[in-house]
One Martini backbone bead per residue (centre of mass of N, CA, C, O) as a GRO file, in nm:
protein
  316
    1MET     BB    1  -1.167   2.043  -3.559
    2LYS     BB    2  -1.278   1.765  -3.420
    3HIS     BB    3  -1.553   1.582  -3.460
    4LEU     BB    4  -1.814   1.490  -3.236
    5SER     BB    5  -1.951   1.205  -3.199
    6ILE     BB    6  -2.186   1.015  -3.056
    7LYS     BB    7  -2.011   0.766  -3.008
    8ALA     BB    8  -1.783   0.921  -2.860
    9ALA     BB    9  -1.956   1.043  -2.636
   10LEU     BB   10  -2.051   0.772  -2.519
   11ALA     BB   11  -1.770   0.662  -2.460
   12ALA     BB   12  -1.692   0.886  -2.265
   13LEU     BB   13  -1.919   0.842  -2.070
   14GLY     BB   14  -1.835   0.549  -2.004
   15ILE     BB   15  -1.563   0.618  -1.884
   16GLY     BB   16  -1.661   0.791  -1.648
   17ALA     BB   17  -1.862   0.587  -1.526
   18GLY     BB   18  -1.662   0.350  -1.496
   19ALA     BB   19  -1.466   0.498  -1.302
   20VAL     BB   20  -1.668   0.534  -1.074
   21ALA     BB   21  -1.734   0.238  -1.027
   22ALA     BB   22  -1.441   0.147  -0.973
   23ALA     BB   23  -1.392   0.344  -0.732
   24TYR     BB   24  -1.609   0.227  -0.545
   25ILE     BB   25  -1.457  -0.051  -0.526
   26PHE     BB   26  -1.151   0.080  -0.621
   27PRO     BB   27  -1.010   0.371  -0.541
   28ILE     BB   28  -0.708   0.342  -0.646
   29GLY     BB   29  -0.792   0.341  -0.955
   30LEU     BB   30  -0.783   0.660  -0.999
   31ILE     BB   31  -0.474   0.675  -1.079
   32ILE     BB   32  -0.561   0.604  -1.403
   33MET     BB   33  -0.745   0.836  -1.514
   34PRO     BB   34  -0.552   1.001  -1.697
   35ALA     BB   35  -0.537   0.780  -1.917
   36LEU     BB   36  -0.837   0.792  -2.002
   37LEU     BB   37  -0.843   1.093  -2.077
   38ALA     BB   38  -0.613   1.084  -2.283
   39PHE     BB   39  -0.750   0.885  -2.467
   40ALA     BB   40  -1.001   1.053  -2.535
   41GLY     BB   41  -0.846   1.308  -2.639
   42THR     BB   42  -0.674   1.165  -2.864
   43VAL     BB   43  -0.903   1.010  -3.026
   44TRP     BB   44  -1.174   1.233  -2.993
   45GLY     BB   45  -1.099   1.471  -2.820
   46TYR     BB   46  -1.173   1.733  -2.600
   47GLY     BB   47  -1.474   1.675  -2.577
   48ALA     BB   48  -1.445   1.387  -2.463
   49LEU     BB   49  -1.277   1.463  -2.221
   50ALA     BB   50  -1.490   1.646  -2.087
   51ILE     BB   51  -1.706   1.429  -2.050
   52ALA     BB   52  -1.541   1.236  -1.878
   53ALA     BB   53  -1.461   1.435  -1.655
   54ILE     BB   54  -1.744   1.530  -1.567
   55THR     BB   55  -1.857   1.252  -1.500
   56ALA     BB   56  -1.647   1.169  -1.291
   57ALA     BB   57  -1.669   1.415  -1.101
   58GLY     BB   58  -1.974   1.397  -1.049
   59GLY     BB   59  -1.978   1.106  -0.939
   60ILE     BB   60  -1.786   1.150  -0.699
   61ILE     BB   61  -1.950   1.371  -0.558
   62CYS     BB   62  -2.209   1.209  -0.523
   63LEU     BB   63  -2.087   0.977  -0.354
   64ALA     BB   64  -1.972   1.169  -0.125
   65GLY     BB   65  -2.167   1.441  -0.075
   66THR     BB   66  -1.897   1.616  -0.116
   67VAL     BB   67  -1.640   1.891  -0.094
   68ASP     BB   68  -1.331   1.802  -0.015
   69ALA     BB   69  -1.001   1.739   0.000
   70SER     BB   70  -1.021   1.461  -0.132
   71ILE     BB   71  -1.171   1.548  -0.385
   72LEU     BB   72  -0.981   1.772  -0.479
   73GLY     BB   73  -0.734   1.588  -0.503
   74ALA     BB   74  -0.850   1.398  -0.716
   75LEU     BB   75  -0.905   1.612  -0.934
   76VAL     BB   76  -0.607   1.708  -0.952
   77MET     BB   77  -0.487   1.434  -1.029
   78PHE     BB   78  -0.662   1.384  -1.320
   79ILE     BB   79  -0.743   1.628  -1.495
   80PRO     BB   80  -0.479   1.787  -1.566
   81ALA     BB   81  -0.323   1.534  -1.659
   82GLY     BB   82  -0.509   1.450  -1.891
   83ILE     BB   83  -0.485   1.707  -2.057
   84ALA     BB   84  -0.175   1.714  -2.083
   85MET     BB   85  -0.142   1.430  -2.218
   86ALA     BB   86  -0.314   1.486  -2.467
   87TYR     BB   87  -0.140   1.717  -2.574
   88ILE     BB   88   0.122   1.556  -2.595
   89PHE     BB   89   0.020   1.337  -2.790
   90LYS     BB   90  -0.094   1.525  -3.023
   91ASN     BB   91   0.206   1.685  -3.036
   92ARG     BB   92   0.450   1.488  -3.003
   93LEU     BB   93   0.574   1.475  -2.735
   94PRO     BB   94   0.749   1.376  -2.490
   95TYR     BB   95   0.693   1.123  -2.267
   96ARG     BB   96   0.842   1.242  -2.021
   97THR     BB   97   0.650   1.479  -1.993
   98ALA     BB   98   0.402   1.313  -1.914
   99ALA     BB   99   0.525   1.177  -1.663
  100VAL     BB  100   0.593   1.436  -1.505
  101THR     BB  101   0.312   1.559  -1.503
  102GLY     BB  102   0.168   1.321  -1.365
  103ALA     BB  103   0.345   1.323  -1.108
  104PHE     BB  104   0.280   1.605  -1.009
  105PHE     BB  105  -0.034   1.585  -0.981
  106ALA     BB  106  -0.031   1.340  -0.795
  107ALA     BB  107   0.129   1.465  -0.560
  108VAL     BB  108  -0.059   1.708  -0.515
  109GLY     BB  109  -0.317   1.546  -0.459
  110ILE     BB  110  -0.210   1.392  -0.212
  111TYR     BB  111  -0.148   1.638  -0.046
  112ILE     BB  112  -0.437   1.747  -0.031
  113MET     BB  113  -0.571   1.495   0.095
  114THR     BB  114  -0.359   1.475   0.360
  115CYS     BB  115  -0.285   1.800   0.441
  116ALA     BB  116  -0.516   2.010   0.425
  117PRO     BB  117  -0.684   1.950   0.683
  118ALA     BB  118  -0.464   2.046   0.881
  119LEU     BB  119  -0.436   2.336   0.770
  120MET     BB  120  -0.743   2.413   0.824
  121GLU     BB  121  -0.679   2.364   1.151
  122GLY     BB  122  -0.382   2.507   1.206
  123GLU     BB  123  -0.175   2.303   1.121
  124GLY     BB  124   0.040   2.102   1.012
  125PRO     BB  125   0.071   1.911   0.725
  126PHE     BB  126   0.190   1.649   0.920
  127ALA     BB  127   0.007   1.592   1.171
  128TYR     BB  128  -0.135   1.323   1.107
  129TYR     BB  129   0.118   1.153   1.076
  130SER     BB  130   0.228   1.201   1.364
  131GLU     BB  131  -0.020   1.091   1.512
  132TYR     BB  132  -0.007   0.807   1.396
  133MET     BB  133   0.279   0.739   1.503
  134ALA     BB  134   0.213   0.786   1.798
  135ALA     BB  135  -0.008   0.566   1.816
  136LEU     BB  136   0.175   0.338   1.727
  137GLY     BB  137   0.378   0.364   1.960
  138ASP     BB  138   0.174   0.315   2.190
  139ALA     BB  139   0.092   0.032   2.093
  140VAL     BB  140   0.371  -0.096   2.114
  141GLU     BB  141   0.419  -0.042   2.417
  142LYS     BB  142   0.165  -0.193   2.516
  143THR     BB  143   0.235  -0.468   2.394
  144ALA     BB  144   0.505  -0.500   2.538
  145ALA     BB  145   0.391  -0.494   2.828
  146GLU     BB  146   0.202  -0.742   2.788
  147MET     BB  147   0.467  -0.930   2.709
  148GLY     BB  148   0.708  -0.840   2.918
  149ILE     BB  149   0.871  -0.603   2.808
  150THR     BB  150   1.190  -0.489   2.923
  151GLY     BB  151   1.417  -0.256   2.944
  152ASP     BB  152   1.609  -0.234   2.667
  153LYS     BB  153   1.385  -0.321   2.476
  154ALA     BB  154   1.179  -0.105   2.552
  155GLU     BB  155   1.364   0.137   2.491
  156ALA     BB  156   1.397   0.071   2.189
  157LEU     BB  157   1.100   0.100   2.118
  158ARG     BB  158   1.069   0.397   2.204
  159LYS     BB  159   1.283   0.511   2.012
  160MET     BB  160   1.152   0.412   1.753
  161ALA     BB  161   0.881   0.566   1.788
  162ALA     BB  162   1.009   0.849   1.804
  163TYR     BB  163   1.147   0.838   1.528
  164LEU     BB  164   0.891   0.800   1.354
  165GLU     BB  165   0.756   1.061   1.443
  166TYR     BB  166   0.988   1.251   1.346
  167LYS     BB  167   0.981   1.110   1.033
  168ALA     BB  168   0.699   1.145   0.912
  169PRO     BB  169   0.734   1.369   0.695
  170ASP     BB  170   0.944   1.219   0.524
  171MET     BB  171   0.772   0.963   0.467
  172ALA     BB  172   0.539   1.113   0.332
  173VAL     BB  173   0.695   1.237   0.098
  174MET     BB  174   0.805   0.976  -0.016
  175ALA     BB  175   0.530   0.852  -0.079
  176MET     BB  176   0.430   1.073  -0.270
  177MET     BB  177   0.660   1.057  -0.478
  178CYS     BB  178   0.641   0.758  -0.550
  179LEU     BB  179   0.344   0.762  -0.637
  180GLY     BB  180   0.370   0.981  -0.848
  181MET     BB  181   0.583   0.845  -1.034
  182GLY     BB  182   0.424   0.586  -1.080
  183ALA     BB  183   0.172   0.723  -1.202
  184GLY     BB  184   0.307   0.869  -1.440
  185LEU     BB  185   0.417   0.616  -1.580
  186ALA     BB  186   0.158   0.442  -1.592
  187ASN     BB  187  -0.016   0.646  -1.755
  188THR     BB  188   0.158   0.667  -2.005
  189VAL     BB  189   0.160   0.366  -2.087
  190THR     BB  190  -0.148   0.322  -2.085
  191ALA     BB  191  -0.233   0.541  -2.287
  192ARG     BB  192  -0.065   0.440  -2.524
  193ALA     BB  193  -0.190   0.156  -2.546
  194LEU     BB  194  -0.480   0.253  -2.600
  195CYS     BB  195  -0.421   0.425  -2.852
  196ARG     BB  196  -0.292   0.196  -3.021
  197ALA     BB  197  -0.546   0.009  -3.014
  198LYS     BB  198  -0.711   0.251  -3.178
  199GLY     BB  199  -0.498   0.385  -3.398
  200ALA     BB  200  -0.325   0.604  -3.311
  201ALA     BB  201  -0.114   0.874  -3.383
  202LEU     BB  202   0.214   0.831  -3.262
  203LYS     BB  203   0.486   0.860  -3.103
  204PRO     BB  204   0.758   0.701  -3.078
  205MET     BB  205   0.889   0.450  -2.857
  206ALA     BB  206   1.133   0.364  -2.685
  207GLY     BB  207   1.293   0.135  -2.552
  208PHE     BB  208   1.363   0.078  -2.232
  209CYS     BB  209   1.685   0.063  -2.278
  210ARG     BB  210   1.652   0.381  -2.423
  211TRP     BB  211   1.594   0.552  -2.208
  212GLN     BB  212   1.587   0.916  -2.141
  213LEU     BB  213   1.711   1.203  -2.026
  214SER     BB  214   1.705   1.523  -2.012
  215ARG     BB  215   1.887   1.808  -2.005
  216GLY     BB  216   1.691   1.963  -1.823
  217PHE     BB  217   1.698   1.769  -1.584
  218THR     BB  218   1.994   1.803  -1.514
  219HIS     BB  219   1.972   2.105  -1.450
  220GLY     BB  220   1.737   2.084  -1.247
  221SER     BB  221   1.878   1.903  -1.038
  222ILE     BB  222   2.093   2.104  -0.961
  223VAL     BB  223   1.901   2.319  -0.855
  224MET     BB  224   1.761   2.145  -0.641
  225ILE     BB  225   2.011   2.077  -0.474
  226ILE     BB  226   2.086   2.366  -0.402
  227GLY     BB  227   1.816   2.435  -0.269
  228ALA     BB  228   1.833   2.214  -0.049
  229ILE     BB  229   2.088   2.319   0.088
  230ILE     BB  230   1.975   2.597   0.166
  231ILE     BB  231   1.729   2.500   0.328
  232SER     BB  232   1.891   2.334   0.532
  233ALA     BB  233   2.064   2.576   0.640
  234LEU     BB  234   1.804   2.753   0.731
  235ARG     BB  235   1.588   2.583   0.885
  236ILE     BB  236   1.314   2.549   0.795
  237THR     BB  237   1.012   2.449   0.781
  238ASN     BB  238   1.028   2.129   0.679
  239SER     BB  239   1.315   2.085   0.543
  240SER     BB  240   1.341   1.773   0.537
  241ALA     BB  241   1.099   1.726   0.345
  242ILE     BB  242   1.210   1.887   0.108
  243VAL     BB  243   1.468   1.722   0.071
  244THR     BB  244   1.323   1.457   0.018
  245ALA     BB  245   1.184   1.549  -0.239
  246VAL     BB  246   1.441   1.600  -0.396
  247GLU     BB  247   1.561   1.320  -0.376
  248CYS     BB  248   1.329   1.180  -0.530
  249ALA     BB  249   1.325   1.355  -0.793
  250VAL     BB  250   1.627   1.270  -0.861
  251ALA     BB  251   1.664   0.962  -0.796
  252GLY     BB  252   1.439   0.818  -0.950
  253PRO     BB  253   1.528   0.864  -1.251
  254TYR     BB  254   1.823   0.754  -1.213
  255ALA     BB  255   1.740   0.473  -1.127
  256LEU     BB  256   1.596   0.406  -1.389
  257MET     BB  257   1.851   0.439  -1.564
  258GLY     BB  258   1.998   0.203  -1.432
  259VAL     BB  259   1.801  -0.012  -1.533
  260CYS     BB  260   1.834   0.053  -1.834
  261LEU     BB  261   2.132  -0.019  -1.844
  262MET     BB  262   2.102  -0.312  -1.772
  263ALA     BB  263   1.911  -0.383  -2.010
  264PHE     BB  264   2.115  -0.297  -2.231
  265MET     BB  265   2.338  -0.502  -2.167
  266VAL     BB  266   2.156  -0.744  -2.237
  267LYS     BB  267   2.058  -0.664  -2.521
  268MET     BB  268   2.375  -0.632  -2.627
  269LYS     BB  269   2.539  -0.870  -2.487
  270LEU     BB  270   2.723  -0.768  -2.238
  271ARG     BB  271   2.520  -0.942  -2.079
  272GLY     BB  272   2.364  -1.178  -1.913
  273THR     BB  273   2.090  -1.313  -1.766
  274ALA     BB  274   2.229  -1.370  -1.497
  275PHE     BB  275   2.292  -1.077  -1.433
  276MET     BB  276   1.999  -0.985  -1.404
  277ILE     BB  277   1.915  -1.179  -1.177
  278ILE     BB  278   2.131  -1.101  -0.969
  279SER     BB  279   2.064  -0.798  -0.965
  280ALA     BB  280   1.772  -0.822  -0.876
  281ALA     BB  281   1.833  -0.964  -0.608
  282ALA     BB  282   2.016  -0.736  -0.496
  283LEU     BB  283   1.805  -0.511  -0.496
  284VAL     BB  284   1.620  -0.649  -0.288
  285LEU     BB  285   1.825  -0.724  -0.053
  286LEU     BB  286   1.959  -0.407  -0.050
  287PHE     BB  287   1.726  -0.265   0.027
  288PRO     BB  288   1.782   0.081  -0.024
  289TYR     BB  289   2.091   0.081  -0.120
  290SER     BB  290   2.054   0.010  -0.427
  291VAL     BB  291   1.954   0.287  -0.523
  292TYR     BB  292   2.225   0.428  -0.520
  293GLY     BB  293   2.353   0.256  -0.740
  294LEU     BB  294   2.152   0.333  -0.961
  295CYS     BB  295   2.212   0.635  -0.957
  296ILE     BB  296   2.507   0.613  -1.040
  297MET     BB  297   2.455   0.474  -1.307
  298GLY     BB  298   2.269   0.692  -1.428
  299ALA     BB  299   2.471   0.930  -1.404
  300ALA     BB  300   2.695   0.802  -1.573
  301ASP     BB  301   2.532   0.770  -1.831
  302ARG     BB  302   2.470   1.077  -1.861
  303LEU     BB  303   2.768   1.186  -1.852
  304PHE     BB  304   2.908   0.950  -2.064
  305ARG     BB  305   2.719   0.826  -2.275
  306MET     BB  306   2.712   0.507  -2.290
  307ARG     BB  307   2.478   0.421  -2.484
  308ARG     BB  308   2.524   0.622  -2.714
  309GLY     BB  309   2.820   0.553  -2.765
  310TYR     BB  310   2.778   0.258  -2.843
  311LEU     BB  311   2.587   0.307  -3.087
  312GLU     BB  312   2.785   0.486  -3.247
  313ARG     BB  313   3.008   0.268  -3.275
  314MET     BB  314   2.826   0.054  -3.420
  315GLN     BB  315   2.770   0.250  -3.682
  316LYS     BB  316   3.083   0.260  -3.786
   0.00000   0.00000   0.00000
């Protein structure tokens, strides 16, 4: 086991205290706390990770003055993810494992922060989201009445407000999944950059254009899709939210692979820079429909091994 020096212990203490100070000013910054913990654990060992985690957790609890669902969610979001990422880095496991692990704990933490209070009050997990959308709809209708909007336009606004309230669970889950996946990827990249800057021996990372999904993810996505179909057919409580979670979990990585394929085509000079610029503009203008196109591209790349096949042909 690596000996923890006083200098490393003080550095870890500084990381934890600095994270608390930053969170006090900019709370959303806690989302990259797993990267800081992974950095401490990878460079100085698990002892340093423990010091940083305990300092950060203690500081957050002291600032909040209580331990409620929001604090528990924050702790779940960064402590397990930091430990897991440090283990993955130290044992030179695939970086995609770190990204998936970080995304999972981030999504679970956000769920605890936003849904646990409603569950503890005996309501549905997305009750607060539905109440917020209902209040937003009432505000829109009131504003429309004050502006003199009546007739078909007012009816359209009421229908839109009712639809948003109905879809609140789906939108909440989509937001959780997107934030979770973004946090997992950002933490992995940030932690690796910090470790490399400190000179830690890490597993090489492929260039962005050569990122790949594992075979296990392909099999897992099939299982998740089948499970989502069954859940939807059974019409259990919040089944649409569960289906949305599966859609995000499967579509997000494949969409990313679609972007990687586009970057690969430019890198290999199969397409010019103009192609990338036009494609990027199309992705923005056609969003969210462009995401489906990226998913198809990513799935086709995984199924037909387009990038790997091209590299293999080039080596012959």
